[in-house]
Each structure stands twice: as C-alpha cells, then as structure tokens.
Amino acid sequence: SREGRDGTRVRGAPRGDVWAKTKRGGAGMMVRVALLRGVNVSGAGKLPMTEFRALLAGMGLGRVETYIQSGNAVFDSDLPAAGLEVSIPAAIAGRFGFAPETFVRGAAEIAAALTGHPFAGADPARVHVFFLKEVPGALDETGLAALAAPGDGWHLSGRRFTLHTPAGIGRSRLA
C-alpha cells in the first residue's frame, strides 16, 4: 500500500512513478495501462483485483499492478494495444462471465492526458479525461455550448476528450 493524494493509504496502487519512463521492462516491453468500464460498480461487473492481476500475468503481461477496485491496471507488454483491447475482455469473459469495454493506452499517452489540454492551471479535481475508442469526427461545438454550464470547457485531442467543470461534474450536463 502507499499514500494517496488525500493522505489515505491506498492498497494495490502502482508503486513508484510508472509515468517517469515509458520503457521499464525487457527489450520491446512498454508500459501499458488497461482501463476497464463498468467494473465493480454497484455490485455489477465483479472483478476481484487479486484474480485480475493473476489473469493478466497468466496472459504473459509483466509487472502487473492494479489500482484499488477500479479495474485499472498497469503492466509491461510488447503486444499491441489494439490486440490487448480484445484479448483482455475475452480473458475476463472466460473467467468471470462478462467482457468489460477495455481501453489500453501507453504510459506516454496517459502522461500526455495529464497536461495536454488548455486547463493546466485549473483545479485537477475539476478536469476529467475521457478516453475514446477512435478519433471522432468534428465536434458539434454549438450543441456542446448549448449544454454547457457556465464556465464549462472542453478540448478534443485525438482519442481523448477533456472536460473542465468548475462547478463540479455533477452539475455539468456534458458529463
């Protein structure tokens, strides 16, 4: 366990600064992050993290770590992200009976999401990053503006949509 941002102890949190380097394993091994949707939410999509880590290690992924009960994992792999986005939910379905939507990104892409937007000076608790399966077409800026709460802002960069909600995400109709 380690200390979280709020001072609480977080069991299972990735140790060290996994974002400091994009390579940490053997030759060709890249740091990858798997983000699973709908895992361990309101009793649905139950996925015990100990078993999830073992499943990923059994798939040949290295140095597997998970973050709390979120279904998010950090690991080393030389496999392409697109292939992992298929094989990870298939393996979960085979073992646990459901196949969560899975996004796999490299450490560099995750690190870029933290700063690659125009809200760098904003309260980080009010900046939300949504990873997308593919690059969308043009944004409907007029439609977004019609839904936005005062002060809301957004930024699209590739397969990433960043939303700034100064009044809180619960008050934004864009969330």
Short mmCIF file of N, CA and C in Angstrom, two decimals:
data_model
loop_
_atom_site.label_atom_id
_atom_site.label_comp_id
_atom_site.label_asym_id
_atom_site.label_seq_id
_atom_site.Cartn_x
_atom_site.Cartn_y
_atom_site.Cartn_z
N SER A 1 0.85 -1.19 0.00
CA SER A 1 0.00 0.00 0.00
C SER A 1 0.88 1.23 0.00
N ARG A 2 0.28 2.35 -0.38
CA ARG A 2 1.01 3.61 -0.37
C ARG A 2 0.04 4.72 -0.06
N GLU A 3 0.54 5.91 0.14
CA GLU A 3 -0.33 7.03 0.50
C GLU A 3 -0.92 7.66 -0.75
N GLY A 4 -2.24 7.86 -0.72
CA GLY A 4 -2.93 8.53 -1.82
C GLY A 4 -2.79 10.04 -1.70
N ARG A 5 -3.30 10.77 -2.68
CA ARG A 5 -3.20 12.23 -2.69
C ARG A 5 -3.83 12.87 -1.46
N ASP A 6 -4.91 12.24 -0.95
CA ASP A 6 -5.60 12.82 0.20
C ASP A 6 -5.03 12.34 1.53
N GLY A 7 -3.94 11.61 1.50
CA GLY A 7 -3.29 11.15 2.72
C GLY A 7 -3.74 9.77 3.17
N THR A 8 -4.75 9.19 2.52
CA THR A 8 -5.20 7.86 2.89
C THR A 8 -4.27 6.82 2.30
N ARG A 9 -4.26 5.66 2.91
CA ARG A 9 -3.45 4.56 2.38
C ARG A 9 -4.23 3.87 1.28
N VAL A 10 -3.60 3.66 0.16
CA VAL A 10 -4.24 3.03 -0.99
C VAL A 10 -3.57 1.69 -1.23
N ARG A 11 -4.32 0.63 -1.01
CA ARG A 11 -3.79 -0.71 -1.22
C ARG A 11 -3.85 -1.06 -2.71
N GLY A 12 -2.78 -1.61 -3.21
CA GLY A 12 -2.77 -2.05 -4.60
C GLY A 12 -2.45 -0.94 -5.59
N ALA A 13 -2.14 0.27 -5.10
CA ALA A 13 -1.82 1.35 -6.02
C ALA A 13 -0.46 1.10 -6.66
N PRO A 14 -0.29 1.49 -7.90
CA PRO A 14 1.00 1.31 -8.54
C PRO A 14 2.10 1.98 -7.73
N ARG A 15 3.19 1.26 -7.55
CA ARG A 15 4.30 1.79 -6.77
C ARG A 15 5.26 2.54 -7.69
N GLY A 16 5.87 3.57 -7.15
CA GLY A 16 6.84 4.33 -7.91
C GLY A 16 6.16 5.18 -8.97
N ASP A 17 6.96 5.86 -9.75
CA ASP A 17 6.43 6.73 -10.78
C ASP A 17 6.45 5.99 -12.10
N VAL A 18 5.35 5.27 -12.41
CA VAL A 18 5.31 4.49 -13.65
C VAL A 18 5.30 5.39 -14.87
N TRP A 19 5.02 6.68 -14.69
CA TRP A 19 4.96 7.59 -15.84
C TRP A 19 6.32 8.19 -16.15
N ALA A 20 7.30 8.01 -15.26
CA ALA A 20 8.60 8.62 -15.47
C ALA A 20 9.29 8.07 -16.72
N LYS A 21 9.07 6.82 -17.03
CA LYS A 21 9.68 6.19 -18.20
C LYS A 21 8.60 5.42 -18.93
N THR A 22 8.65 5.41 -20.24
CA THR A 22 7.67 4.62 -20.96
C THR A 22 8.19 3.20 -21.17
N LYS A 23 9.46 2.96 -20.98
CA LYS A 23 10.00 1.60 -21.06
C LYS A 23 10.54 1.25 -19.68
N ARG A 24 10.14 0.09 -19.18
CA ARG A 24 10.66 -0.33 -17.89
C ARG A 24 10.95 -1.81 -17.86
N GLY A 25 10.52 -2.54 -18.88
CA GLY A 25 10.71 -3.98 -18.90
C GLY A 25 11.89 -4.35 -19.77
N GLY A 26 11.86 -5.56 -20.32
CA GLY A 26 12.91 -6.02 -21.20
C GLY A 26 12.81 -5.37 -22.56
N ALA A 27 13.58 -5.89 -23.49
CA ALA A 27 13.60 -5.33 -24.84
C ALA A 27 12.20 -5.32 -25.43
N GLY A 28 11.75 -4.16 -25.88
CA GLY A 28 10.45 -4.03 -26.50
C GLY A 28 9.27 -3.97 -25.54
N MET A 29 9.52 -4.15 -24.26
CA MET A 29 8.44 -4.12 -23.28
C MET A 29 8.08 -2.67 -22.98
N MET A 30 6.82 -2.35 -23.19
CA MET A 30 6.34 -1.00 -22.96
C MET A 30 5.36 -1.00 -21.79
N VAL A 31 5.34 0.09 -21.06
CA VAL A 31 4.34 0.25 -20.01
C VAL A 31 3.00 0.49 -20.69
N ARG A 32 2.02 -0.28 -20.30
CA ARG A 32 0.66 -0.16 -20.83
C ARG A 32 -0.29 0.02 -19.65
N VAL A 33 -1.40 0.68 -19.92
CA VAL A 33 -2.44 0.89 -18.92
C VAL A 33 -3.74 0.37 -19.51
N ALA A 34 -4.41 -0.52 -18.78
CA ALA A 34 -5.73 -1.00 -19.19
C ALA A 34 -6.76 -0.32 -18.31
N LEU A 35 -7.74 0.30 -18.95
CA LEU A 35 -8.84 0.97 -18.27
C LEU A 35 -10.11 0.21 -18.62
N LEU A 36 -10.79 -0.34 -17.63
CA LEU A 36 -11.98 -1.15 -17.85
C LEU A 36 -13.21 -0.36 -17.42
N ARG A 37 -14.25 -0.40 -18.23
CA ARG A 37 -15.51 0.29 -17.91
C ARG A 37 -16.46 -0.65 -17.18
N GLY A 38 -17.16 -0.11 -16.19
CA GLY A 38 -18.23 -0.84 -15.53
C GLY A 38 -17.79 -1.98 -14.66
N VAL A 39 -16.62 -1.88 -14.07
CA VAL A 39 -16.11 -2.94 -13.20
C VAL A 39 -16.31 -2.54 -11.75
N ASN A 40 -16.85 -3.49 -10.96
CA ASN A 40 -17.04 -3.29 -9.51
C ASN A 40 -17.85 -2.04 -9.20
N VAL A 41 -18.91 -1.81 -9.97
CA VAL A 41 -19.79 -0.65 -9.77
C VAL A 41 -21.16 -1.16 -9.35
N SER A 42 -21.60 -0.75 -8.19
CA SER A 42 -22.94 -1.10 -7.68
C SER A 42 -23.23 -2.60 -7.76
N GLY A 43 -22.25 -3.40 -7.44
CA GLY A 43 -22.43 -4.84 -7.41
C GLY A 43 -22.37 -5.52 -8.77
N ALA A 44 -22.23 -4.77 -9.83
CA ALA A 44 -22.18 -5.34 -11.17
C ALA A 44 -20.73 -5.44 -11.64
N GLY A 45 -20.47 -6.36 -12.55
CA GLY A 45 -19.13 -6.50 -13.11
C GLY A 45 -18.09 -6.79 -12.06
N LYS A 46 -18.39 -7.72 -11.16
CA LYS A 46 -17.45 -8.02 -10.06
C LYS A 46 -16.17 -8.63 -10.61
N LEU A 47 -15.08 -8.00 -10.27
CA LEU A 47 -13.77 -8.43 -10.73
C LEU A 47 -12.77 -8.27 -9.58
N PRO A 48 -12.50 -9.34 -8.83
CA PRO A 48 -11.53 -9.25 -7.74
C PRO A 48 -10.14 -8.90 -8.29
N MET A 49 -9.51 -7.89 -7.72
CA MET A 49 -8.24 -7.41 -8.26
C MET A 49 -7.13 -8.45 -8.15
N THR A 50 -7.10 -9.24 -7.09
CA THR A 50 -6.07 -10.28 -6.98
C THR A 50 -6.17 -11.25 -8.14
N GLU A 51 -7.39 -11.67 -8.45
CA GLU A 51 -7.61 -12.61 -9.56
C GLU A 51 -7.38 -11.93 -10.91
N PHE A 52 -7.72 -10.65 -11.01
CA PHE A 52 -7.48 -9.91 -12.25
C PHE A 52 -5.98 -9.81 -12.52
N ARG A 53 -5.19 -9.49 -11.48
CA ARG A 53 -3.73 -9.42 -11.66
C ARG A 53 -3.19 -10.78 -12.11
N ALA A 54 -3.67 -11.86 -11.49
CA ALA A 54 -3.22 -13.20 -11.86
C ALA A 54 -3.60 -13.52 -13.31
N LEU A 55 -4.79 -13.12 -13.71
CA LEU A 55 -5.25 -13.35 -15.08
C LEU A 55 -4.33 -12.64 -16.07
N LEU A 56 -4.02 -11.38 -15.79
CA LEU A 56 -3.15 -10.61 -16.70
C LEU A 56 -1.74 -11.21 -16.73
N ALA A 57 -1.23 -11.60 -15.58
CA ALA A 57 0.09 -12.23 -15.55
C ALA A 57 0.07 -13.54 -16.33
N GLY A 58 -1.02 -14.29 -16.22
CA GLY A 58 -1.16 -15.54 -16.96
C GLY A 58 -1.23 -15.34 -18.47
N MET A 59 -1.58 -14.13 -18.88
CA MET A 59 -1.59 -13.79 -20.31
C MET A 59 -0.21 -13.40 -20.81
N GLY A 60 0.79 -13.43 -19.91
CA GLY A 60 2.15 -13.08 -20.28
C GLY A 60 2.51 -11.62 -20.08
N LEU A 61 1.63 -10.86 -19.41
CA LEU A 61 1.92 -9.46 -19.14
C LEU A 61 2.81 -9.38 -17.91
N GLY A 62 3.75 -8.46 -17.93
CA GLY A 62 4.73 -8.37 -16.86
C GLY A 62 4.44 -7.26 -15.86
N ARG A 63 4.96 -7.44 -14.66
CA ARG A 63 4.90 -6.44 -13.60
C ARG A 63 3.50 -5.84 -13.45
N VAL A 64 2.52 -6.68 -13.36
CA VAL A 64 1.12 -6.25 -13.30
C VAL A 64 0.80 -5.64 -11.94
N GLU A 65 0.19 -4.47 -11.97
CA GLU A 65 -0.30 -3.80 -10.77
C GLU A 65 -1.69 -3.25 -11.06
N THR A 66 -2.53 -3.21 -10.04
CA THR A 66 -3.87 -2.65 -10.19
C THR A 66 -4.04 -1.50 -9.22
N TYR A 67 -5.06 -0.70 -9.48
CA TYR A 67 -5.36 0.45 -8.63
C TYR A 67 -6.71 0.24 -7.98
N ILE A 68 -6.73 0.22 -6.69
CA ILE A 68 -7.90 -0.05 -5.84
C ILE A 68 -8.79 -1.10 -6.49
N GLN A 69 -10.10 -0.92 -6.52
CA GLN A 69 -11.02 -1.90 -7.12
C GLN A 69 -11.55 -1.40 -8.46
N SER A 70 -10.80 -0.53 -9.13
CA SER A 70 -11.28 0.16 -10.32
C SER A 70 -11.27 -0.67 -11.59
N GLY A 71 -10.49 -1.73 -11.61
CA GLY A 71 -10.31 -2.45 -12.87
C GLY A 71 -9.23 -1.83 -13.73
N ASN A 72 -8.54 -0.82 -13.22
CA ASN A 72 -7.44 -0.22 -13.95
C ASN A 72 -6.16 -0.98 -13.60
N ALA A 73 -5.34 -1.24 -14.61
CA ALA A 73 -4.11 -2.00 -14.39
C ALA A 73 -2.97 -1.37 -15.17
N VAL A 74 -1.78 -1.50 -14.61
CA VAL A 74 -0.54 -1.07 -15.26
C VAL A 74 0.31 -2.32 -15.41
N PHE A 75 0.92 -2.49 -16.58
CA PHE A 75 1.72 -3.69 -16.81
C PHE A 75 2.72 -3.42 -17.93
N ASP A 76 3.65 -4.34 -18.09
CA ASP A 76 4.60 -4.31 -19.19
C ASP A 76 4.14 -5.29 -20.26
N SER A 77 4.24 -4.89 -21.52
CA SER A 77 3.88 -5.79 -22.60
C SER A 77 4.52 -5.33 -23.90
N ASP A 78 4.85 -6.29 -24.74
CA ASP A 78 5.32 -5.95 -26.09
C ASP A 78 4.20 -6.15 -27.11
N LEU A 79 2.99 -6.50 -26.63
CA LEU A 79 1.85 -6.71 -27.52
C LEU A 79 1.21 -5.37 -27.89
N PRO A 80 0.64 -5.28 -29.09
CA PRO A 80 -0.01 -4.03 -29.49
C PRO A 80 -1.25 -3.76 -28.64
N ALA A 81 -1.49 -2.48 -28.37
CA ALA A 81 -2.64 -2.07 -27.56
C ALA A 81 -3.95 -2.59 -28.15
N ALA A 82 -4.11 -2.52 -29.46
CA ALA A 82 -5.36 -2.95 -30.10
C ALA A 82 -5.63 -4.43 -29.84
N GLY A 83 -4.62 -5.25 -29.85
CA GLY A 83 -4.78 -6.67 -29.56
C GLY A 83 -5.16 -6.91 -28.11
N LEU A 84 -4.56 -6.14 -27.21
CA LEU A 84 -4.87 -6.26 -25.79
C LEU A 84 -6.30 -5.82 -25.50
N GLU A 85 -6.81 -4.86 -26.27
CA GLU A 85 -8.20 -4.41 -26.08
C GLU A 85 -9.20 -5.49 -26.44
N VAL A 86 -8.76 -6.50 -27.16
CA VAL A 86 -9.60 -7.64 -27.49
C VAL A 86 -9.33 -8.80 -26.54
N SER A 87 -8.05 -9.09 -26.29
CA SER A 87 -7.71 -10.28 -25.50
C SER A 87 -8.02 -10.13 -24.02
N ILE A 88 -7.89 -8.94 -23.45
CA ILE A 88 -8.17 -8.77 -22.02
C ILE A 88 -9.65 -8.99 -21.71
N PRO A 89 -10.60 -8.33 -22.41
CA PRO A 89 -12.01 -8.61 -22.10
C PRO A 89 -12.40 -10.05 -22.42
N ALA A 90 -11.79 -10.66 -23.44
CA ALA A 90 -12.09 -12.06 -23.75
C ALA A 90 -11.64 -12.96 -22.60
N ALA A 91 -10.48 -12.70 -22.04
CA ALA A 91 -9.99 -13.49 -20.91
C ALA A 91 -10.87 -13.28 -19.68
N ILE A 92 -11.31 -12.05 -19.44
CA ILE A 92 -12.21 -11.77 -18.32
C ILE A 92 -13.54 -12.51 -18.53
N ALA A 93 -14.05 -12.49 -19.75
CA ALA A 93 -15.31 -13.19 -20.04
C ALA A 93 -15.18 -14.69 -19.80
N GLY A 94 -14.05 -15.25 -20.18
CA GLY A 94 -13.82 -16.67 -19.98
C GLY A 94 -13.75 -17.06 -18.51
N ARG A 95 -13.27 -16.18 -17.68
CA ARG A 95 -13.09 -16.48 -16.25
C ARG A 95 -14.23 -15.96 -15.38
N PHE A 96 -14.78 -14.78 -15.71
CA PHE A 96 -15.75 -14.13 -14.83
C PHE A 96 -17.14 -13.97 -15.45
N GLY A 97 -17.28 -14.28 -16.73
CA GLY A 97 -18.60 -14.27 -17.36
C GLY A 97 -19.09 -12.95 -17.89
N PHE A 98 -18.25 -11.95 -17.95
CA PHE A 98 -18.62 -10.68 -18.58
C PHE A 98 -17.39 -10.10 -19.25
N ALA A 99 -17.60 -9.29 -20.26
CA ALA A 99 -16.49 -8.71 -21.04
C ALA A 99 -16.59 -7.19 -21.00
N PRO A 100 -15.88 -6.56 -20.06
CA PRO A 100 -15.97 -5.10 -19.98
C PRO A 100 -15.29 -4.42 -21.16
N GLU A 101 -15.84 -3.28 -21.54
CA GLU A 101 -15.16 -2.48 -22.56
C GLU A 101 -13.80 -2.11 -21.99
N THR A 102 -12.77 -2.25 -22.80
CA THR A 102 -11.40 -2.08 -22.32
C THR A 102 -10.66 -1.12 -23.24
N PHE A 103 -10.00 -0.17 -22.62
CA PHE A 103 -9.14 0.78 -23.34
C PHE A 103 -7.72 0.50 -22.88
N VAL A 104 -6.79 0.35 -23.82
CA VAL A 104 -5.38 0.16 -23.46
C VAL A 104 -4.61 1.32 -24.07
N ARG A 105 -3.87 1.99 -23.22
CA ARG A 105 -3.06 3.13 -23.64
C ARG A 105 -1.63 2.94 -23.14
N GLY A 106 -0.70 3.58 -23.84
CA GLY A 106 0.68 3.58 -23.40
C GLY A 106 0.88 4.63 -22.31
N ALA A 107 1.92 4.46 -21.54
CA ALA A 107 2.21 5.39 -20.45
C ALA A 107 2.38 6.82 -20.97
N ALA A 108 2.99 6.97 -22.12
CA ALA A 108 3.20 8.32 -22.68
C ALA A 108 1.86 8.99 -22.98
N GLU A 109 0.89 8.22 -23.48
CA GLU A 109 -0.43 8.77 -23.78
C GLU A 109 -1.17 9.18 -22.50
N ILE A 110 -1.03 8.37 -21.47
CA ILE A 110 -1.64 8.71 -20.18
C ILE A 110 -0.98 9.97 -19.62
N ALA A 111 0.34 10.03 -19.67
CA ALA A 111 1.04 11.22 -19.17
C ALA A 111 0.63 12.46 -19.95
N ALA A 112 0.47 12.34 -21.26
CA ALA A 112 0.05 13.48 -22.09
C ALA A 112 -1.35 13.94 -21.71
N ALA A 113 -2.21 13.02 -21.29
CA ALA A 113 -3.57 13.37 -20.90
C ALA A 113 -3.59 14.28 -19.67
N LEU A 114 -2.56 14.18 -18.86
CA LEU A 114 -2.50 14.99 -17.64
C LEU A 114 -2.18 16.45 -17.92
N THR A 115 -1.51 16.72 -19.02
CA THR A 115 -1.08 18.09 -19.30
C THR A 115 -1.45 18.58 -20.69
N GLY A 116 -1.85 17.69 -21.59
CA GLY A 116 -2.11 18.06 -22.98
C GLY A 116 -3.49 18.63 -23.20
N HIS A 117 -3.83 19.65 -22.44
CA HIS A 117 -5.14 20.30 -22.58
C HIS A 117 -5.00 21.74 -22.09
N PRO A 118 -5.95 22.60 -22.40
CA PRO A 118 -5.84 24.02 -22.02
C PRO A 118 -6.26 24.33 -20.58
N PHE A 119 -6.46 23.32 -19.75
CA PHE A 119 -6.94 23.55 -18.39
C PHE A 119 -5.86 23.27 -17.35
N ALA A 120 -4.60 23.39 -17.74
CA ALA A 120 -3.48 23.03 -16.87
C ALA A 120 -3.49 23.79 -15.54
N GLY A 121 -3.97 25.01 -15.51
CA GLY A 121 -3.97 25.79 -14.28
C GLY A 121 -5.20 25.56 -13.42
N ALA A 122 -6.14 24.75 -13.90
CA ALA A 122 -7.40 24.52 -13.18
C ALA A 122 -7.21 23.52 -12.05
N ASP A 123 -8.16 23.52 -11.13
CA ASP A 123 -8.19 22.52 -10.06
C ASP A 123 -8.27 21.14 -10.71
N PRO A 124 -7.29 20.25 -10.48
CA PRO A 124 -7.30 18.95 -11.14
C PRO A 124 -8.54 18.11 -10.82
N ALA A 125 -9.19 18.37 -9.70
CA ALA A 125 -10.42 17.64 -9.36
C ALA A 125 -11.57 18.04 -10.26
N ARG A 126 -11.40 19.12 -11.02
CA ARG A 126 -12.46 19.61 -11.91
C ARG A 126 -12.14 19.38 -13.38
N VAL A 127 -11.07 18.65 -13.65
CA VAL A 127 -10.67 18.33 -15.02
C VAL A 127 -10.80 16.82 -15.20
N HIS A 128 -11.55 16.39 -16.19
CA HIS A 128 -11.88 14.98 -16.39
C HIS A 128 -11.49 14.57 -17.79
N VAL A 129 -10.80 13.45 -17.90
CA VAL A 129 -10.35 12.94 -19.20
C VAL A 129 -11.16 11.71 -19.55
N PHE A 130 -11.71 11.70 -20.75
CA PHE A 130 -12.47 10.57 -21.27
C PHE A 130 -11.69 10.00 -22.45
N PHE A 131 -11.32 8.73 -22.36
CA PHE A 131 -10.61 8.07 -23.45
C PHE A 131 -11.64 7.49 -24.40
N LEU A 132 -11.40 7.66 -25.68
CA LEU A 132 -12.33 7.24 -26.73
C LEU A 132 -11.72 6.09 -27.52
N LYS A 133 -12.57 5.24 -28.06
CA LYS A 133 -12.08 4.11 -28.86
C LYS A 133 -11.42 4.56 -30.15
N GLU A 134 -11.96 5.61 -30.76
CA GLU A 134 -11.41 6.09 -32.03
C GLU A 134 -11.49 7.61 -32.07
N VAL A 135 -10.78 8.18 -33.01
CA VAL A 135 -10.81 9.63 -33.18
C VAL A 135 -12.18 9.99 -33.76
N PRO A 136 -12.93 10.86 -33.06
CA PRO A 136 -14.25 11.23 -33.57
C PRO A 136 -14.15 12.23 -34.70
N GLY A 137 -15.27 12.42 -35.37
CA GLY A 137 -15.35 13.48 -36.38
C GLY A 137 -15.36 14.83 -35.68
N ALA A 138 -15.72 15.84 -36.40
CA ALA A 138 -15.75 17.19 -35.83
C ALA A 138 -16.75 17.27 -34.68
N LEU A 139 -16.37 18.03 -33.67
CA LEU A 139 -17.27 18.24 -32.53
C LEU A 139 -18.41 19.17 -32.92
N ASP A 140 -19.56 18.95 -32.35
CA ASP A 140 -20.69 19.85 -32.51
C ASP A 140 -20.55 20.94 -31.45
N GLU A 141 -19.74 21.93 -31.75
CA GLU A 141 -19.44 23.00 -30.78
C GLU A 141 -20.71 23.73 -30.34
N THR A 142 -21.64 23.95 -31.25
CA THR A 142 -22.89 24.63 -30.91
C THR A 142 -23.70 23.79 -29.94
N GLY A 143 -23.80 22.49 -30.20
CA GLY A 143 -24.53 21.59 -29.31
C GLY A 143 -23.89 21.50 -27.94
N LEU A 144 -22.56 21.42 -27.91
CA LEU A 144 -21.85 21.37 -26.63
C LEU A 144 -22.07 22.66 -25.84
N ALA A 145 -21.97 23.78 -26.53
CA ALA A 145 -22.16 25.08 -25.85
C ALA A 145 -23.58 25.20 -25.30
N ALA A 146 -24.56 24.65 -25.99
CA ALA A 146 -25.95 24.72 -25.51
C ALA A 146 -26.14 23.92 -24.24
N LEU A 147 -25.38 22.85 -24.06
CA LEU A 147 -25.49 22.00 -22.87
C LEU A 147 -24.59 22.45 -21.72
N ALA A 148 -23.56 23.20 -22.03
CA ALA A 148 -22.54 23.55 -21.04
C ALA A 148 -23.09 24.43 -19.92
N ALA A 149 -22.64 24.13 -18.71
CA ALA A 149 -22.91 25.01 -17.58
C ALA A 149 -21.96 26.20 -17.68
N PRO A 150 -22.27 27.31 -17.03
CA PRO A 150 -21.35 28.45 -17.08
C PRO A 150 -19.94 28.03 -16.64
N GLY A 151 -18.97 28.34 -17.45
CA GLY A 151 -17.58 28.04 -17.14
C GLY A 151 -17.08 26.71 -17.65
N ASP A 152 -17.99 25.79 -18.04
CA ASP A 152 -17.55 24.51 -18.58
C ASP A 152 -16.69 24.73 -19.82
N GLY A 153 -15.70 23.89 -19.99
CA GLY A 153 -14.86 23.94 -21.18
C GLY A 153 -14.51 22.53 -21.60
N TRP A 154 -14.11 22.37 -22.85
CA TRP A 154 -13.77 21.05 -23.37
C TRP A 154 -12.66 21.18 -24.38
N HIS A 155 -12.00 20.05 -24.58
CA HIS A 155 -10.89 20.00 -25.53
C HIS A 155 -10.81 18.58 -26.07
N LEU A 156 -10.72 18.47 -27.38
CA LEU A 156 -10.59 17.18 -28.03
C LEU A 156 -9.18 17.07 -28.60
N SER A 157 -8.50 15.97 -28.29
CA SER A 157 -7.16 15.72 -28.81
C SER A 157 -7.06 14.24 -29.14
N GLY A 158 -7.17 13.92 -30.42
CA GLY A 158 -7.09 12.52 -30.83
C GLY A 158 -8.21 11.71 -30.21
N ARG A 159 -7.83 10.65 -29.49
CA ARG A 159 -8.81 9.76 -28.86
C ARG A 159 -9.04 10.13 -27.40
N ARG A 160 -8.98 11.43 -27.13
CA ARG A 160 -9.11 11.90 -25.75
C ARG A 160 -9.98 13.16 -25.72
N PHE A 161 -10.99 13.15 -24.87
CA PHE A 161 -11.86 14.31 -24.68
C PHE A 161 -11.66 14.77 -23.25
N THR A 162 -11.26 16.03 -23.07
CA THR A 162 -11.03 16.58 -21.74
C THR A 162 -12.12 17.57 -21.43
N LEU A 163 -12.72 17.43 -20.26
CA LEU A 163 -13.82 18.27 -19.84
C LEU A 163 -13.44 19.00 -18.55
N HIS A 164 -13.59 20.31 -18.55
CA HIS A 164 -13.35 21.13 -17.36
C HIS A 164 -14.69 21.58 -16.82
N THR A 165 -14.98 21.22 -15.57
CA THR A 165 -16.27 21.52 -14.94
C THR A 165 -16.03 22.28 -13.64
N PRO A 166 -15.84 23.60 -13.70
CA PRO A 166 -15.53 24.36 -12.50
C PRO A 166 -16.58 24.26 -11.40
N ALA A 167 -17.85 24.05 -11.77
CA ALA A 167 -18.91 23.92 -10.77
C ALA A 167 -19.07 22.48 -10.29
N GLY A 168 -18.29 21.56 -10.84
CA GLY A 168 -18.37 20.16 -10.46
C GLY A 168 -19.00 19.33 -11.55
N ILE A 169 -18.55 18.10 -11.67
CA ILE A 169 -19.04 17.23 -12.75
C ILE A 169 -20.51 16.88 -12.55
N GLY A 170 -20.97 16.85 -11.31
CA GLY A 170 -22.37 16.55 -11.05
C GLY A 170 -23.33 17.63 -11.50
N ARG A 171 -22.81 18.82 -11.76
CA ARG A 171 -23.67 19.92 -12.20
C ARG A 171 -23.56 20.15 -13.71
N SER A 172 -22.69 19.41 -14.36
CA SER A 172 -22.50 19.59 -15.79
C SER A 172 -23.36 18.62 -16.58
N ARG A 173 -24.08 19.12 -17.56
CA ARG A 173 -24.86 18.25 -18.44
C ARG A 173 -23.97 17.65 -19.54
N LEU A 174 -22.71 18.04 -19.57
CA LEU A 174 -21.79 17.49 -20.57
C LEU A 174 -21.17 16.18 -20.08
N ALA A 175 -21.26 15.90 -18.82
CA ALA A 175 -20.60 14.70 -18.26
C ALA A 175 -21.32 13.44 -18.62
#
